[in-house]
């Protein structure tokens, strides 16, 4: 049993350290995902070593020490997403209703044919904006009942599991569907006008994940995220970036995105809010995100009940508060010279396509 424990312990430590190798190939990037699972496995192994290990054996003591160090390292990575950490995005105690915006985002799983649960969430919460990913024409047809309440729409149904549908009660302007990095992988860019008549820049994303059956490397995903991050940083108006990013909240790339964009993550200081995999509790990661600029505050955030997809929907309600920027500016992550170099390398990296932005397509239903 000790031999088995020994092998499993050092394999777990190796799997914990592999993400430190900044290679885009999926075998390196995929180990960023189960960081919380690795932490709890370390805890279980620590208990087992205390139970069966020889306290006078040097190898046992060294192994326990390595396990503890590994747990400290993993907790350091997870700490910003626990309630022990300060909140990166402030709560709003007193807000102006006409500056509020609520968003419901959901990766519906294209082959899921149960739309009623999603429609129930929309009917109950009445979000201002609904963003759906992995939507084919069947899903676009199923959403027609909400058209009367969501007159502003950008619809890009595709049957390749990367279709995207955007519905808004609020006015949309400058709306377009863009293919920033890969053919067939759309993103939606639009300005949303609040009831206060102030505008917000909205970016809706769903890049490919670094897994063998989708994309053997993270290059395309990282490139798309960082391209949008640079655009967000240059925006003269408040920014929200939402969607299934196919990346965990604590990954190197997500942190680089936050540094590049200057956006804040409402998860930080509040919890994991893991959205995938909805049907496998032991394998859950926070993949669906809503990031915002520092001139917002948080009113509400919740992970919604299952809609029979492999992702849980997320609901976030924000309020635009220009004065919040001065209070939260220090909460933004800092991009140093080394980070800038990495960002530019990733943006300039060769992709499977020609790497150039594809022609914009006219949005449907706006």
JSON list of C-alpha atoms in Angstrom, two decimals, residues 117-298:
[
{"chain": "A", "resi": 117, "resn": "UNK", "atom": "CA", "xyz": [-35.62, 24.58, -18.19]},
{"chain": "A", "resi": 118, "resn": "UNK", "atom": "CA", "xyz": [-33.64, 27.39, -19.77]},
{"chain": "A", "resi": 119, "resn": "UNK", "atom": "CA", "xyz": [-36.81, 29.23, -20.74]},
{"chain": "A", "resi": 120, "resn": "UNK", "atom": "CA", "xyz": [-37.99, 28.90, -17.12]},
{"chain": "A", "resi": 121, "resn": "UNK", "atom": "CA", "xyz": [-34.79, 30.53, -15.87]},
{"chain": "A", "resi": 122, "resn": "UNK", "atom": "CA", "xyz": [-35.23, 33.39, -18.33]},
{"chain": "A", "resi": 123, "resn": "UNK", "atom": "CA", "xyz": [-38.89, 33.82, -17.40]},
{"chain": "A", "resi": 124, "resn": "UNK", "atom": "CA", "xyz": [-38.14, 33.84, -13.67]},
{"chain": "A", "resi": 125, "resn": "UNK", "atom": "CA", "xyz": [-35.06, 36.07, -13.63]},
{"chain": "A", "resi": 126, "resn": "UNK", "atom": "CA", "xyz": [-35.98, 38.34, -16.55]},
{"chain": "A", "resi": 127, "resn": "UNK", "atom": "CA", "xyz": [-32.34, 39.24, -17.33]},
{"chain": "A", "resi": 128, "resn": "UNK", "atom": "CA", "xyz": [-31.62, 42.27, -19.49]},
{"chain": "A", "resi": 129, "resn": "UNK", "atom": "CA", "xyz": [-29.21, 40.26, -21.64]},
{"chain": "A", "resi": 130, "resn": "UNK", "atom": "CA", "xyz": [-29.20, 36.54, -22.50]},
{"chain": "A", "resi": 131, "resn": "UNK", "atom": "CA", "xyz": [-26.13, 34.96, -24.12]},
{"chain": "A", "resi": 132, "resn": "UNK", "atom": "CA", "xyz": [-26.32, 31.36, -25.31]},
{"chain": "A", "resi": 133, "resn": "UNK", "atom": "CA", "xyz": [-23.42, 29.29, -26.65]},
{"chain": "A", "resi": 134, "resn": "UNK", "atom": "CA", "xyz": [-23.32, 25.97, -28.55]},
{"chain": "A", "resi": 135, "resn": "UNK", "atom": "CA", "xyz": [-26.52, 26.90, -30.35]},
{"chain": "A", "resi": 136, "resn": "UNK", "atom": "CA", "xyz": [-27.63, 25.44, -33.67]},
{"chain": "A", "resi": 137, "resn": "UNK", "atom": "CA", "xyz": [-30.77, 26.38, -35.60]},
{"chain": "A", "resi": 138, "resn": "UNK", "atom": "CA", "xyz": [-32.91, 24.12, -33.38]},
{"chain": "A", "resi": 139, "resn": "UNK", "atom": "CA", "xyz": [-31.94, 26.23, -30.34]},
{"chain": "A", "resi": 140, "resn": "UNK", "atom": "CA", "xyz": [-32.57, 29.46, -32.23]},
{"chain": "A", "resi": 141, "resn": "UNK", "atom": "CA", "xyz": [-36.06, 28.19, -33.06]},
{"chain": "A", "resi": 142, "resn": "UNK", "atom": "CA", "xyz": [-36.72, 27.16, -29.44]},
{"chain": "A", "resi": 143, "resn": "UNK", "atom": "CA", "xyz": [-35.91, 30.68, -28.25]},
{"chain": "A", "resi": 144, "resn": "UNK", "atom": "CA", "xyz": [-38.59, 32.37, -30.38]},
{"chain": "A", "resi": 145, "resn": "UNK", "atom": "CA", "xyz": [-40.97, 32.63, -27.35]},
{"chain": "A", "resi": 146, "resn": "UNK", "atom": "CA", "xyz": [-38.64, 35.19, -25.76]},
{"chain": "A", "resi": 147, "resn": "UNK", "atom": "CA", "xyz": [-38.45, 37.39, -28.87]},
{"chain": "A", "resi": 148, "resn": "UNK", "atom": "CA", "xyz": [-41.35, 39.55, -27.71]},
{"chain": "A", "resi": 149, "resn": "UNK", "atom": "CA", "xyz": [-39.38, 40.51, -24.58]},
{"chain": "A", "resi": 150, "resn": "UNK", "atom": "CA", "xyz": [-35.99, 40.69, -26.30]},
{"chain": "A", "resi": 151, "resn": "UNK", "atom": "CA", "xyz": [-36.44, 42.81, -29.43]},
{"chain": "A", "resi": 152, "resn": "UNK", "atom": "CA", "xyz": [-32.71, 43.34, -29.92]},
{"chain": "A", "resi": 153, "resn": "UNK", "atom": "CA", "xyz": [-30.96, 40.22, -31.12]},
{"chain": "A", "resi": 154, "resn": "UNK", "atom": "CA", "xyz": [-27.73, 39.03, -32.70]},
{"chain": "A", "resi": 155, "resn": "UNK", "atom": "CA", "xyz": [-28.18, 35.45, -33.87]},
{"chain": "A", "resi": 156, "resn": "UNK", "atom": "CA", "xyz": [-25.40, 33.27, -35.25]},
{"chain": "A", "resi": 157, "resn": "UNK", "atom": "CA", "xyz": [-26.63, 29.66, -35.05]},
{"chain": "A", "resi": 158, "resn": "UNK", "atom": "CA", "xyz": [-24.03, 27.16, -36.30]},
{"chain": "A", "resi": 159, "resn": "UNK", "atom": "CA", "xyz": [-24.12, 23.37, -36.08]},
{"chain": "A", "resi": 160, "resn": "UNK", "atom": "CA", "xyz": [-20.43, 23.02, -35.16]},
{"chain": "A", "resi": 161, "resn": "UNK", "atom": "CA", "xyz": [-21.07, 23.50, -31.38]},
{"chain": "A", "resi": 162, "resn": "UNK", "atom": "CA", "xyz": [-19.88, 27.12, -31.62]},
{"chain": "A", "resi": 163, "resn": "UNK", "atom": "CA", "xyz": [-23.11, 28.87, -32.55]},
{"chain": "A", "resi": 164, "resn": "UNK", "atom": "CA", "xyz": [-23.97, 31.93, -30.47]},
{"chain": "A", "resi": 165, "resn": "UNK", "atom": "CA", "xyz": [-27.23, 33.74, -29.73]},
{"chain": "A", "resi": 166, "resn": "UNK", "atom": "CA", "xyz": [-27.48, 37.15, -28.03]},
{"chain": "A", "resi": 167, "resn": "UNK", "atom": "CA", "xyz": [-30.81, 38.56, -26.83]},
{"chain": "A", "resi": 168, "resn": "UNK", "atom": "CA", "xyz": [-31.24, 41.96, -25.22]},
{"chain": "A", "resi": 169, "resn": "UNK", "atom": "CA", "xyz": [-34.09, 44.01, -23.79]},
{"chain": "A", "resi": 170, "resn": "UNK", "atom": "CA", "xyz": [-31.75, 46.98, -23.98]},
{"chain": "A", "resi": 171, "resn": "UNK", "atom": "CA", "xyz": [-30.83, 48.74, -27.20]},
{"chain": "A", "resi": 172, "resn": "UNK", "atom": "CA", "xyz": [-27.87, 47.29, -29.11]},
{"chain": "A", "resi": 173, "resn": "UNK", "atom": "CA", "xyz": [-25.72, 49.34, -31.46]},
{"chain": "A", "resi": 174, "resn": "UNK", "atom": "CA", "xyz": [-22.60, 48.69, -33.55]},
{"chain": "A", "resi": 175, "resn": "UNK", "atom": "CA", "xyz": [-23.43, 44.98, -33.25]},
{"chain": "A", "resi": 176, "resn": "UNK", "atom": "CA", "xyz": [-21.39, 42.54, -35.31]},
{"chain": "A", "resi": 177, "resn": "UNK", "atom": "CA", "xyz": [-20.36, 38.92, -35.46]},
{"chain": "A", "resi": 178, "resn": "UNK", "atom": "CA", "xyz": [-16.60, 38.52, -35.81]},
{"chain": "A", "resi": 179, "resn": "UNK", "atom": "CA", "xyz": [-14.35, 35.55, -36.48]},
{"chain": "A", "resi": 180, "resn": "UNK", "atom": "CA", "xyz": [-11.22, 36.84, -34.80]},
{"chain": "A", "resi": 181, "resn": "UNK", "atom": "CA", "xyz": [-8.94, 33.81, -34.99]},
{"chain": "A", "resi": 182, "resn": "UNK", "atom": "CA", "xyz": [-10.62, 30.70, -36.38]},
{"chain": "A", "resi": 183, "resn": "UNK", "atom": "CA", "xyz": [-13.06, 30.09, -39.19]},
{"chain": "A", "resi": 184, "resn": "UNK", "atom": "CA", "xyz": [-16.40, 29.03, -37.72]},
{"chain": "A", "resi": 185, "resn": "UNK", "atom": "CA", "xyz": [-15.65, 30.32, -34.20]},
{"chain": "A", "resi": 186, "resn": "UNK", "atom": "CA", "xyz": [-17.71, 33.51, -33.79]},
{"chain": "A", "resi": 187, "resn": "UNK", "atom": "CA", "xyz": [-17.69, 36.23, -31.19]},
{"chain": "A", "resi": 188, "resn": "UNK", "atom": "CA", "xyz": [-20.31, 38.95, -30.82]},
{"chain": "A", "resi": 189, "resn": "UNK", "atom": "CA", "xyz": [-19.34, 42.57, -30.22]},
{"chain": "A", "resi": 190, "resn": "UNK", "atom": "CA", "xyz": [-21.97, 45.20, -29.42]},
{"chain": "A", "resi": 191, "resn": "UNK", "atom": "CA", "xyz": [-22.67, 48.34, -27.46]},
{"chain": "A", "resi": 192, "resn": "UNK", "atom": "CA", "xyz": [-25.53, 48.07, -24.95]},
{"chain": "A", "resi": 193, "resn": "UNK", "atom": "CA", "xyz": [-27.43, 51.20, -23.95]},
{"chain": "A", "resi": 194, "resn": "UNK", "atom": "CA", "xyz": [-28.56, 51.31, -20.32]},
{"chain": "A", "resi": 195, "resn": "UNK", "atom": "CA", "xyz": [-31.88, 52.92, -19.30]},
{"chain": "A", "resi": 196, "resn": "UNK", "atom": "CA", "xyz": [-29.72, 55.84, -18.11]},
{"chain": "A", "resi": 197, "resn": "UNK", "atom": "CA", "xyz": [-28.75, 56.28, -21.80]},
{"chain": "A", "resi": 198, "resn": "UNK", "atom": "CA", "xyz": [-25.12, 55.37, -21.01]},
{"chain": "A", "resi": 199, "resn": "UNK", "atom": "CA", "xyz": [-23.40, 52.78, -23.18]},
{"chain": "A", "resi": 200, "resn": "UNK", "atom": "CA", "xyz": [-21.49, 49.61, -22.30]},
{"chain": "A", "resi": 201, "resn": "UNK", "atom": "CA", "xyz": [-19.18, 47.70, -24.62]},
{"chain": "A", "resi": 202, "resn": "UNK", "atom": "CA", "xyz": [-20.11, 44.00, -24.58]},
{"chain": "A", "resi": 203, "resn": "UNK", "atom": "CA", "xyz": [-17.89, 41.20, -25.90]},
{"chain": "A", "resi": 204, "resn": "UNK", "atom": "CA", "xyz": [-19.34, 37.68, -26.11]},
{"chain": "A", "resi": 205, "resn": "UNK", "atom": "CA", "xyz": [-16.81, 34.86, -26.51]},
{"chain": "A", "resi": 206, "resn": "UNK", "atom": "CA", "xyz": [-16.61, 31.08, -26.87]},
{"chain": "A", "resi": 207, "resn": "UNK", "atom": "CA", "xyz": [-13.10, 30.07, -28.01]},
{"chain": "A", "resi": 208, "resn": "UNK", "atom": "CA", "xyz": [-12.05, 26.46, -28.52]},
{"chain": "A", "resi": 209, "resn": "UNK", "atom": "CA", "xyz": [-10.63, 24.50, -25.56]},
{"chain": "A", "resi": 210, "resn": "UNK", "atom": "CA", "xyz": [-7.20, 22.81, -25.55]},
{"chain": "A", "resi": 211, "resn": "UNK", "atom": "CA", "xyz": [-8.44, 19.21, -25.72]},
{"chain": "A", "resi": 212, "resn": "UNK", "atom": "CA", "xyz": [-7.57, 16.61, -28.39]},
{"chain": "A", "resi": 213, "resn": "UNK", "atom": "CA", "xyz": [-11.08, 16.30, -29.86]},
{"chain": "A", "resi": 214, "resn": "UNK", "atom": "CA", "xyz": [-11.42, 20.10, -30.25]},
{"chain": "A", "resi": 215, "resn": "UNK", "atom": "CA", "xyz": [-7.99, 21.70, -30.55]},
{"chain": "A", "resi": 216, "resn": "UNK", "atom": "CA", "xyz": [-4.67, 20.08, -29.53]},
{"chain": "A", "resi": 217, "resn": "UNK", "atom": "CA", "xyz": [-3.30, 23.40, -28.27]},
{"chain": "A", "resi": 218, "resn": "UNK", "atom": "CA", "xyz": [-4.45, 26.54, -26.45]},
{"chain": "A", "resi": 219, "resn": "UNK", "atom": "CA", "xyz": [-2.93, 28.94, -29.00]},
{"chain": "A", "resi": 220, "resn": "UNK", "atom": "CA", "xyz": [-6.21, 29.93, -30.65]},
{"chain": "A", "resi": 221, "resn": "UNK", "atom": "CA", "xyz": [-8.08, 30.30, -27.35]},
{"chain": "A", "resi": 222, "resn": "UNK", "atom": "CA", "xyz": [-5.32, 32.38, -25.77]},
{"chain": "A", "resi": 223, "resn": "UNK", "atom": "CA", "xyz": [-5.00, 34.55, -28.85]},
{"chain": "A", "resi": 224, "resn": "UNK", "atom": "CA", "xyz": [-8.72, 35.36, -28.97]},
{"chain": "A", "resi": 225, "resn": "UNK", "atom": "CA", "xyz": [-8.93, 36.16, -25.26]},
{"chain": "A", "resi": 226, "resn": "UNK", "atom": "CA", "xyz": [-5.90, 38.44, -25.34]},
{"chain": "A", "resi": 227, "resn": "UNK", "atom": "CA", "xyz": [-6.99, 40.21, -28.53]},
{"chain": "A", "resi": 228, "resn": "UNK", "atom": "CA", "xyz": [-10.27, 41.07, -26.83]},
{"chain": "A", "resi": 229, "resn": "UNK", "atom": "CA", "xyz": [-8.37, 41.95, -23.65]},
{"chain": "A", "resi": 230, "resn": "UNK", "atom": "CA", "xyz": [-6.37, 44.58, -25.54]},
{"chain": "A", "resi": 231, "resn": "UNK", "atom": "CA", "xyz": [-9.54, 45.98, -27.12]},
{"chain": "A", "resi": 232, "resn": "UNK", "atom": "CA", "xyz": [-11.22, 46.15, -23.72]},
{"chain": "A", "resi": 233, "resn": "UNK", "atom": "CA", "xyz": [-8.30, 48.09, -22.27]},
{"chain": "A", "resi": 234, "resn": "UNK", "atom": "CA", "xyz": [-8.57, 50.72, -25.01]},
{"chain": "A", "resi": 235, "resn": "UNK", "atom": "CA", "xyz": [-12.34, 51.14, -24.62]},
{"chain": "A", "resi": 236, "resn": "UNK", "atom": "CA", "xyz": [-13.53, 54.61, -23.64]},
{"chain": "A", "resi": 237, "resn": "UNK", "atom": "CA", "xyz": [-16.76, 53.23, -22.20]},
{"chain": "A", "resi": 238, "resn": "UNK", "atom": "CA", "xyz": [-17.45, 50.54, -19.53]},
{"chain": "A", "resi": 239, "resn": "UNK", "atom": "CA", "xyz": [-16.77, 46.97, -20.64]},
{"chain": "A", "resi": 240, "resn": "UNK", "atom": "CA", "xyz": [-18.31, 43.55, -19.98]},
{"chain": "A", "resi": 241, "resn": "UNK", "atom": "CA", "xyz": [-16.79, 40.35, -21.40]},
{"chain": "A", "resi": 242, "resn": "UNK", "atom": "CA", "xyz": [-18.98, 37.27, -21.08]},
{"chain": "A", "resi": 243, "resn": "UNK", "atom": "CA", "xyz": [-19.16, 33.70, -22.28]},
{"chain": "A", "resi": 244, "resn": "UNK", "atom": "CA", "xyz": [-17.80, 30.19, -22.05]},
{"chain": "A", "resi": 245, "resn": "UNK", "atom": "CA", "xyz": [-14.08, 30.95, -22.15]},
{"chain": "A", "resi": 246, "resn": "UNK", "atom": "CA", "xyz": [-13.07, 27.27, -21.99]},
{"chain": "A", "resi": 247, "resn": "UNK", "atom": "CA", "xyz": [-10.53, 28.28, -19.38]},
{"chain": "A", "resi": 248, "resn": "UNK", "atom": "CA", "xyz": [-10.60, 28.11, -15.60]},
{"chain": "A", "resi": 249, "resn": "UNK", "atom": "CA", "xyz": [-10.68, 31.26, -13.49]},
{"chain": "A", "resi": 250, "resn": "UNK", "atom": "CA", "xyz": [-7.26, 30.55, -11.93]},
{"chain": "A", "resi": 251, "resn": "UNK", "atom": "CA", "xyz": [-5.34, 29.73, -15.11]},
{"chain": "A", "resi": 252, "resn": "UNK", "atom": "CA", "xyz": [-2.26, 31.57, -16.31]},
{"chain": "A", "resi": 253, "resn": "UNK", "atom": "CA", "xyz": [-4.11, 32.73, -19.45]},
{"chain": "A", "resi": 254, "resn": "UNK", "atom": "CA", "xyz": [-7.13, 34.07, -17.55]},
{"chain": "A", "resi": 255, "resn": "UNK", "atom": "CA", "xyz": [-4.83, 35.99, -15.24]},
{"chain": "A", "resi": 256, "resn": "UNK", "atom": "CA", "xyz": [-2.97, 37.34, -18.26]},
{"chain": "A", "resi": 257, "resn": "UNK", "atom": "CA", "xyz": [-6.32, 38.35, -19.78]},
{"chain": "A", "resi": 258, "resn": "UNK", "atom": "CA", "xyz": [-7.29, 40.22, -16.60]},
{"chain": "A", "resi": 259, "resn": "UNK", "atom": "CA", "xyz": [-3.93, 41.99, -16.54]},
{"chain": "A", "resi": 260, "resn": "UNK", "atom": "CA", "xyz": [-4.20, 42.92, -20.22]},
{"chain": "A", "resi": 261, "resn": "UNK", "atom": "CA", "xyz": [-7.81, 44.12, -20.09]},
{"chain": "A", "resi": 262, "resn": "UNK", "atom": "CA", "xyz": [-7.83, 45.72, -16.64]},
{"chain": "A", "resi": 263, "resn": "UNK", "atom": "CA", "xyz": [-11.16, 43.95, -16.02]},
{"chain": "A", "resi": 264, "resn": "UNK", "atom": "CA", "xyz": [-12.30, 42.51, -12.70]},
{"chain": "A", "resi": 265, "resn": "UNK", "atom": "CA", "xyz": [-13.58, 39.03, -11.87]},
{"chain": "A", "resi": 266, "resn": "UNK", "atom": "CA", "xyz": [-16.64, 38.94, -9.56]},
{"chain": "A", "resi": 267, "resn": "UNK", "atom": "CA", "xyz": [-15.69, 35.38, -8.52]},
{"chain": "A", "resi": 268, "resn": "UNK", "atom": "CA", "xyz": [-12.58, 36.61, -6.71]},
{"chain": "A", "resi": 269, "resn": "UNK", "atom": "CA", "xyz": [-13.28, 36.67, -3.00]},
{"chain": "A", "resi": 270, "resn": "UNK", "atom": "CA", "xyz": [-16.65, 34.93, -3.41]},
{"chain": "A", "resi": 271, "resn": "UNK", "atom": "CA", "xyz": [-16.12, 31.34, -4.53]},
{"chain": "A", "resi": 272, "resn": "UNK", "atom": "CA", "xyz": [-15.50, 29.00, -7.45]},
{"chain": "A", "resi": 273, "resn": "UNK", "atom": "CA", "xyz": [-19.03, 29.01, -8.94]},
{"chain": "A", "resi": 274, "resn": "UNK", "atom": "CA", "xyz": [-17.96, 26.02, -11.03]},
{"chain": "A", "resi": 275, "resn": "UNK", "atom": "CA", "xyz": [-20.11, 25.69, -14.13]},
{"chain": "A", "resi": 276, "resn": "UNK", "atom": "CA", "xyz": [-18.68, 22.58, -15.86]},
{"chain": "A", "resi": 277, "resn": "UNK", "atom": "CA", "xyz": [-19.17, 19.58, -15.74]},
{"chain": "A", "resi": 278, "resn": "UNK", "atom": "CA", "xyz": [-22.80, 19.83, -14.58]},
{"chain": "A", "resi": 279, "resn": "UNK", "atom": "CA", "xyz": [-23.28, 16.05, -14.69]},
{"chain": "A", "resi": 280, "resn": "UNK", "atom": "CA", "xyz": [-20.00, 15.00, -13.04]},
{"chain": "A", "resi": 281, "resn": "UNK", "atom": "CA", "xyz": [-19.76, 16.69, -9.61]},
{"chain": "A", "resi": 282, "resn": "UNK", "atom": "CA", "xyz": [-16.20, 15.51, -8.97]},
{"chain": "A", "resi": 283, "resn": "UNK", "atom": "CA", "xyz": [-14.99, 17.17, -12.20]},
{"chain": "A", "resi": 284, "resn": "UNK", "atom": "CA", "xyz": [-16.28, 20.73, -11.96]},
{"chain": "A", "resi": 285, "resn": "UNK", "atom": "CA", "xyz": [-14.41, 23.85, -13.03]},
{"chain": "A", "resi": 286, "resn": "UNK", "atom": "CA", "xyz": [-15.31, 27.55, -13.42]},
{"chain": "A", "resi": 287, "resn": "UNK", "atom": "CA", "xyz": [-15.33, 27.89, -17.22]},
{"chain": "A", "resi": 288, "resn": "UNK", "atom": "CA", "xyz": [-18.19, 30.36, -17.84]},
{"chain": "A", "resi": 289, "resn": "UNK", "atom": "CA", "xyz": [-17.29, 33.93, -16.98]},
{"chain": "A", "resi": 290, "resn": "UNK", "atom": "CA", "xyz": [-18.58, 37.48, -16.77]},
{"chain": "A", "resi": 291, "resn": "UNK", "atom": "CA", "xyz": [-15.76, 40.01, -16.37]},
{"chain": "A", "resi": 292, "resn": "UNK", "atom": "CA", "xyz": [-16.32, 43.75, -16.08]},
{"chain": "A", "resi": 293, "resn": "UNK", "atom": "CA", "xyz": [-14.40, 47.02, -15.87]},
{"chain": "A", "resi": 294, "resn": "UNK", "atom": "CA", "xyz": [-13.69, 48.64, -12.52]},
{"chain": "A", "resi": 295, "resn": "UNK", "atom": "CA", "xyz": [-16.54, 51.14, -12.90]},
{"chain": "A", "resi": 296, "resn": "UNK", "atom": "CA", "xyz": [-19.07, 48.42, -12.03]},
{"chain": "A", "resi": 297, "resn": "UNK", "atom": "CA", "xyz": [-20.21, 46.98, -8.73]},
{"chain": "A", "resi": 298, "resn": "UNK", "atom": "CA", "xyz": [-21.90, 43.65, -8.08]}
]
